[in-house]
Amino acid sequence: MIIISNIISFILISYIANSFLTLKYSKNKSIIILLLSTTIVCLTNFNGASPLKSIILLAIYFIYVFVQYNGRIIQKVMTIIPYFLIQILSEILVAFCLNNILFIKITRDTSSRGFIFGTFFSYAILTLFVFIYVKILKYIKSEYLPKYTWLAFILPIITIILLVTMGDYFDLLHTNPQILITTVGLAISNIIFFFIFMLAINSTNMRHKLQIAKQKEELFNSKLDLLSQQYDNNFRFLHNLLHTCNQLNSLFNDSNYSEATNVLNKLSNTAYKEFNAIYSNSYILNYIINNNLSKIIENDIDIKTVIEYSDFDNLDYHTQLILFEYIINLSIDSCIQVTTSDKIIIIKSVKTANKIILKILYSCLSINESNIKKNI
């Protein structure tokens, strides 16, 4: 029975590890490591558990998981500690129920009826926990685990130390059950706290995913809006171009070359301004400029973008939208106030020494730096 329980124990912890970690080696090598680890545990624990053997068993679990699997340290700890704690608790709870409810005496005699029943029911509880725990772990992404996750294991580790150093807890069921029940209650509260912590992480992950989905939806809608704007701008430009071509034909037919030259220069200037206005390496900046294109053209503002670096992934979509919208609106409003004919907006970006530099040049009468800093 001991050998079978040891084999089941390693199968269960491997099941948890496989759901949360990745194997380091090939399938054949992994099976060999599993068999060697199981054999070591069976040899160590062939005549039943004890406090010292529990510590050795925990050490073997750690060595096995760290050798067999890839992953962050916190992931491997999340695989071992909850499983080992439940393994101890299931034995104690089943022993308590058999001893005090069914009045079956629990001993370390591996051939006794109480030991066989206790082992069977404790591993049934352990298996149920493993399946529930794996279901939870499937929703936990390792990259979303906060840096302070290890704090959640301080109390469980302390509880494990108390349980494995307090002596033979089967004897405590008869001599001092109050201490054992108190310690078990503490362990159960630790497990509940750990599950609440994991569910909180899962809730945070879901909110993060929803935020990403919302941003993707906003990005998709803005692309549709941009396509609609570009269609309207192209239609307006082509309509004006057709009108200008007819005007040029009429002027050439009348040999009015001077006026034709002026019309052609005006057409070239308009095409240059609109091309510079609608094109940049930043999609979001394109979107903002196109939203304000009519205002830019109406106020005869020249706009130029030199976006050498456009990877603003450290800012989410909504933040980039707000930032560029504020910059463009500020620049346009300042240019409108200028009475001279030279109204220009230049937007530059470059990456230097791991820093992204965004430079804005625009015509203005004065700059209110404090107000700009406050709004940004």
PDB file of C-alpha atoms in Angstrom, residues 10-128:
ATOM      1  CA  PHE A  10       4.395  11.352  -7.769  1.00  0.00           C
ATOM      2  CA  ILE A  11       1.812  10.962 -10.528  1.00  0.00           C
ATOM      3  CA  LEU A  12      -0.295  13.708  -8.936  1.00  0.00           C
ATOM      4  CA  ILE A  13       2.549  16.180  -8.456  1.00  0.00           C
ATOM      5  CA  SER A  14       3.697  15.481 -12.045  1.00  0.00           C
ATOM      6  CA  TYR A  15       0.146  16.167 -13.222  1.00  0.00           C
ATOM      7  CA  ILE A  16       0.197  19.573 -11.498  1.00  0.00           C
ATOM      8  CA  ALA A  17       3.670  20.378 -12.848  1.00  0.00           C
ATOM      9  CA  ASN A  18       2.739  19.400 -16.423  1.00  0.00           C
ATOM     10  CA  SER A  19      -0.242  21.759 -16.339  1.00  0.00           C
ATOM     11  CA  PHE A  20       1.804  24.762 -15.185  1.00  0.00           C
ATOM     12  CA  LEU A  21       5.385  24.089 -16.338  1.00  0.00           C
ATOM     13  CA  THR A  22       7.193  22.682 -19.382  1.00  0.00           C
ATOM     14  CA  LEU A  23       9.430  19.640 -19.461  1.00  0.00           C
ATOM     15  CA  LYS A  24      13.181  20.219 -19.837  1.00  0.00           C
ATOM     16  CA  TYR A  25      13.949  16.934 -21.552  1.00  0.00           C
ATOM     17  CA  SER A  26      12.519  14.511 -24.083  1.00  0.00           C
ATOM     18  CA  LYS A  27       9.652  12.206 -23.207  1.00  0.00           C
ATOM     19  CA  ASN A  28      11.916   9.192 -22.622  1.00  0.00           C
ATOM     20  CA  LYS A  29      14.334  11.089 -20.369  1.00  0.00           C
ATOM     21  CA  SER A  30      11.428  12.591 -18.437  1.00  0.00           C
ATOM     22  CA  ILE A  31       9.954   9.131 -17.803  1.00  0.00           C
ATOM     23  CA  ILE A  32      13.344   7.880 -16.566  1.00  0.00           C
ATOM     24  CA  ILE A  33      13.639  10.829 -14.140  1.00  0.00           C
ATOM     25  CA  LEU A  34      10.079  10.169 -12.914  1.00  0.00           C
ATOM     26  CA  LEU A  35      10.808   6.458 -12.334  1.00  0.00           C
ATOM     27  CA  LEU A  36      14.098   7.185 -10.552  1.00  0.00           C
ATOM     28  CA  SER A  37      12.428   9.784  -8.299  1.00  0.00           C
ATOM     29  CA  THR A  38       9.539   7.439  -7.503  1.00  0.00           C
ATOM     30  CA  THR A  39      11.978   4.619  -6.687  1.00  0.00           C
ATOM     31  CA  ILE A  40      13.925   6.881  -4.307  1.00  0.00           C
ATOM     32  CA  VAL A  41      10.728   7.882  -2.518  1.00  0.00           C
ATOM     33  CA  CYS A  42       9.589   4.260  -2.242  1.00  0.00           C
ATOM     34  CA  LEU A  43      12.938   3.231  -0.747  1.00  0.00           C
ATOM     35  CA  THR A  44      12.880   6.166   1.663  1.00  0.00           C
ATOM     36  CA  ASN A  45       9.275   5.686   2.722  1.00  0.00           C
ATOM     37  CA  PHE A  46       8.766   1.940   2.369  1.00  0.00           C
ATOM     38  CA  ASN A  47       7.710   1.385   6.006  1.00  0.00           C
ATOM     39  CA  GLY A  48       5.555   4.476   6.525  1.00  0.00           C
ATOM     40  CA  ALA A  49       5.970   8.192   7.032  1.00  0.00           C
ATOM     41  CA  SER A  50       7.540  10.119   9.907  1.00  0.00           C
ATOM     42  CA  PRO A  51       8.359  13.797  10.542  1.00  0.00           C
ATOM     43  CA  LEU A  52      11.931  13.347   9.292  1.00  0.00           C
ATOM     44  CA  LYS A  53      10.793  11.414   6.236  1.00  0.00           C
ATOM     45  CA  SER A  54       8.250  14.161   5.498  1.00  0.00           C
ATOM     46  CA  ILE A  55      11.082  16.687   5.283  1.00  0.00           C
ATOM     47  CA  ILE A  56      13.067  14.323   3.052  1.00  0.00           C
ATOM     48  CA  LEU A  57       9.982  13.767   0.876  1.00  0.00           C
ATOM     49  CA  LEU A  58       9.497  17.537   0.493  1.00  0.00           C
ATOM     50  CA  ALA A  59      13.168  17.897  -0.510  1.00  0.00           C
ATOM     51  CA  ILE A  60      12.740  15.145  -3.125  1.00  0.00           C
ATOM     52  CA  TYR A  61       9.687  16.939  -4.516  1.00  0.00           C
ATOM     53  CA  PHE A  62      11.688  20.142  -4.882  1.00  0.00           C
ATOM     54  CA  ILE A  63      14.646  18.368  -6.526  1.00  0.00           C
ATOM     55  CA  TYR A  64      12.345  16.489  -8.894  1.00  0.00           C
ATOM     56  CA  VAL A  65      10.381  19.544 -10.024  1.00  0.00           C
ATOM     57  CA  PHE A  66      13.468  21.753 -10.386  1.00  0.00           C
ATOM     58  CA  VAL A  67      15.358  19.080 -12.359  1.00  0.00           C
ATOM     59  CA  GLN A  68      12.456  17.886 -14.496  1.00  0.00           C
ATOM     60  CA  TYR A  69      10.759  21.165 -15.484  1.00  0.00           C
ATOM     61  CA  ASN A  70      11.471  24.596 -16.897  1.00  0.00           C
ATOM     62  CA  GLY A  71       9.812  27.651 -15.390  1.00  0.00           C
ATOM     63  CA  ARG A  72      10.159  30.456 -12.908  1.00  0.00           C
ATOM     64  CA  ILE A  73      11.019  29.618  -9.306  1.00  0.00           C
ATOM     65  CA  ILE A  74       7.680  30.970  -8.096  1.00  0.00           C
ATOM     66  CA  GLN A  75       5.852  28.638 -10.514  1.00  0.00           C
ATOM     67  CA  LYS A  76       7.708  25.626  -9.151  1.00  0.00           C
ATOM     68  CA  VAL A  77       6.983  26.674  -5.565  1.00  0.00           C
ATOM     69  CA  MET A  78       3.306  27.056  -6.506  1.00  0.00           C
ATOM     70  CA  THR A  79       3.421  23.465  -7.750  1.00  0.00           C
ATOM     71  CA  ILE A  80       4.969  21.939  -4.623  1.00  0.00           C
ATOM     72  CA  ILE A  81       3.902  23.817  -1.459  1.00  0.00           C
ATOM     73  CA  PRO A  82       0.070  23.688  -1.817  1.00  0.00           C
ATOM     74  CA  TYR A  83       0.231  20.042  -2.881  1.00  0.00           C
ATOM     75  CA  PHE A  84       2.456  18.997   0.025  1.00  0.00           C
ATOM     76  CA  LEU A  85       0.373  20.917   2.563  1.00  0.00           C
ATOM     77  CA  ILE A  86      -2.851  19.290   1.364  1.00  0.00           C
ATOM     78  CA  GLN A  87      -1.110  15.900   1.401  1.00  0.00           C
ATOM     79  CA  ILE A  88      -0.360  16.295   5.116  1.00  0.00           C
ATOM     80  CA  LEU A  89      -3.769  17.780   5.940  1.00  0.00           C
ATOM     81  CA  SER A  90      -5.671  15.032   4.122  1.00  0.00           C
ATOM     82  CA  GLU A  91      -3.853  12.405   6.192  1.00  0.00           C
ATOM     83  CA  ILE A  92      -4.606  14.214   9.465  1.00  0.00           C
ATOM     84  CA  LEU A  93      -8.267  14.947   8.652  1.00  0.00           C
ATOM     85  CA  VAL A  94      -8.968  11.393   7.506  1.00  0.00           C
ATOM     86  CA  ALA A  95      -7.213   9.994  10.576  1.00  0.00           C
ATOM     87  CA  PHE A  96      -9.265  12.291  12.830  1.00  0.00           C
ATOM     88  CA  CYS A  97     -12.544  11.287  11.179  1.00  0.00           C
ATOM     89  CA  LEU A  98     -11.778   7.565  11.291  1.00  0.00           C
ATOM     90  CA  ASN A  99     -10.589   7.737  14.890  1.00  0.00           C
ATOM     91  CA  ASN A 100     -13.378   9.943  16.307  1.00  0.00           C
ATOM     92  CA  ILE A 101     -16.380   9.264  14.072  1.00  0.00           C
ATOM     93  CA  LEU A 102     -15.989   5.696  12.820  1.00  0.00           C
ATOM     94  CA  PHE A 103     -13.901   4.710  15.867  1.00  0.00           C
ATOM     95  CA  ILE A 104     -11.297   2.974  13.745  1.00  0.00           C
ATOM     96  CA  LYS A 105      -7.936   3.070  15.451  1.00  0.00           C
ATOM     97  CA  ILE A 106      -5.232   4.735  13.374  1.00  0.00           C
ATOM     98  CA  THR A 107      -1.657   3.465  13.696  1.00  0.00           C
ATOM     99  CA  ARG A 108       1.559   3.437  11.701  1.00  0.00           C
ATOM    100  CA  ASP A 109       1.087  -0.263  11.039  1.00  0.00           C
ATOM    101  CA  THR A 110       0.940  -0.367   7.236  1.00  0.00           C
ATOM    102  CA  SER A 111      -1.039  -3.614   7.252  1.00  0.00           C
ATOM    103  CA  SER A 112      -3.753  -2.423   9.645  1.00  0.00           C
ATOM    104  CA  ARG A 113      -7.302  -1.769   8.507  1.00  0.00           C
ATOM    105  CA  GLY A 114      -7.183   1.830   9.775  1.00  0.00           C
ATOM    106  CA  PHE A 115      -3.987   2.603   7.880  1.00  0.00           C
ATOM    107  CA  ILE A 116      -5.324   1.147   4.606  1.00  0.00           C
ATOM    108  CA  PHE A 117      -8.670   2.980   4.882  1.00  0.00           C
ATOM    109  CA  GLY A 118      -6.932   6.201   5.913  1.00  0.00           C
ATOM    110  CA  THR A 119      -4.490   6.051   2.998  1.00  0.00           C
ATOM    111  CA  PHE A 120      -7.284   5.391   0.515  1.00  0.00           C
ATOM    112  CA  PHE A 121      -9.504   8.254   1.691  1.00  0.00           C
ATOM    113  CA  SER A 122      -6.627  10.720   2.143  1.00  0.00           C
ATOM    114  CA  TYR A 123      -5.456  10.153  -1.434  1.00  0.00           C
ATOM    115  CA  ALA A 124      -9.021  10.495  -2.663  1.00  0.00           C
ATOM    116  CA  ILE A 125      -9.137  13.945  -1.026  1.00  0.00           C
ATOM    117  CA  LEU A 126      -5.679  14.759  -2.399  1.00  0.00           C
ATOM    118  CA  THR A 127      -6.700  13.742  -5.929  1.00  0.00           C
ATOM    119  CA  LEU A 128      -9.825  15.911  -5.745  1.00  0.00           C
TER     120      LEU A 128
END
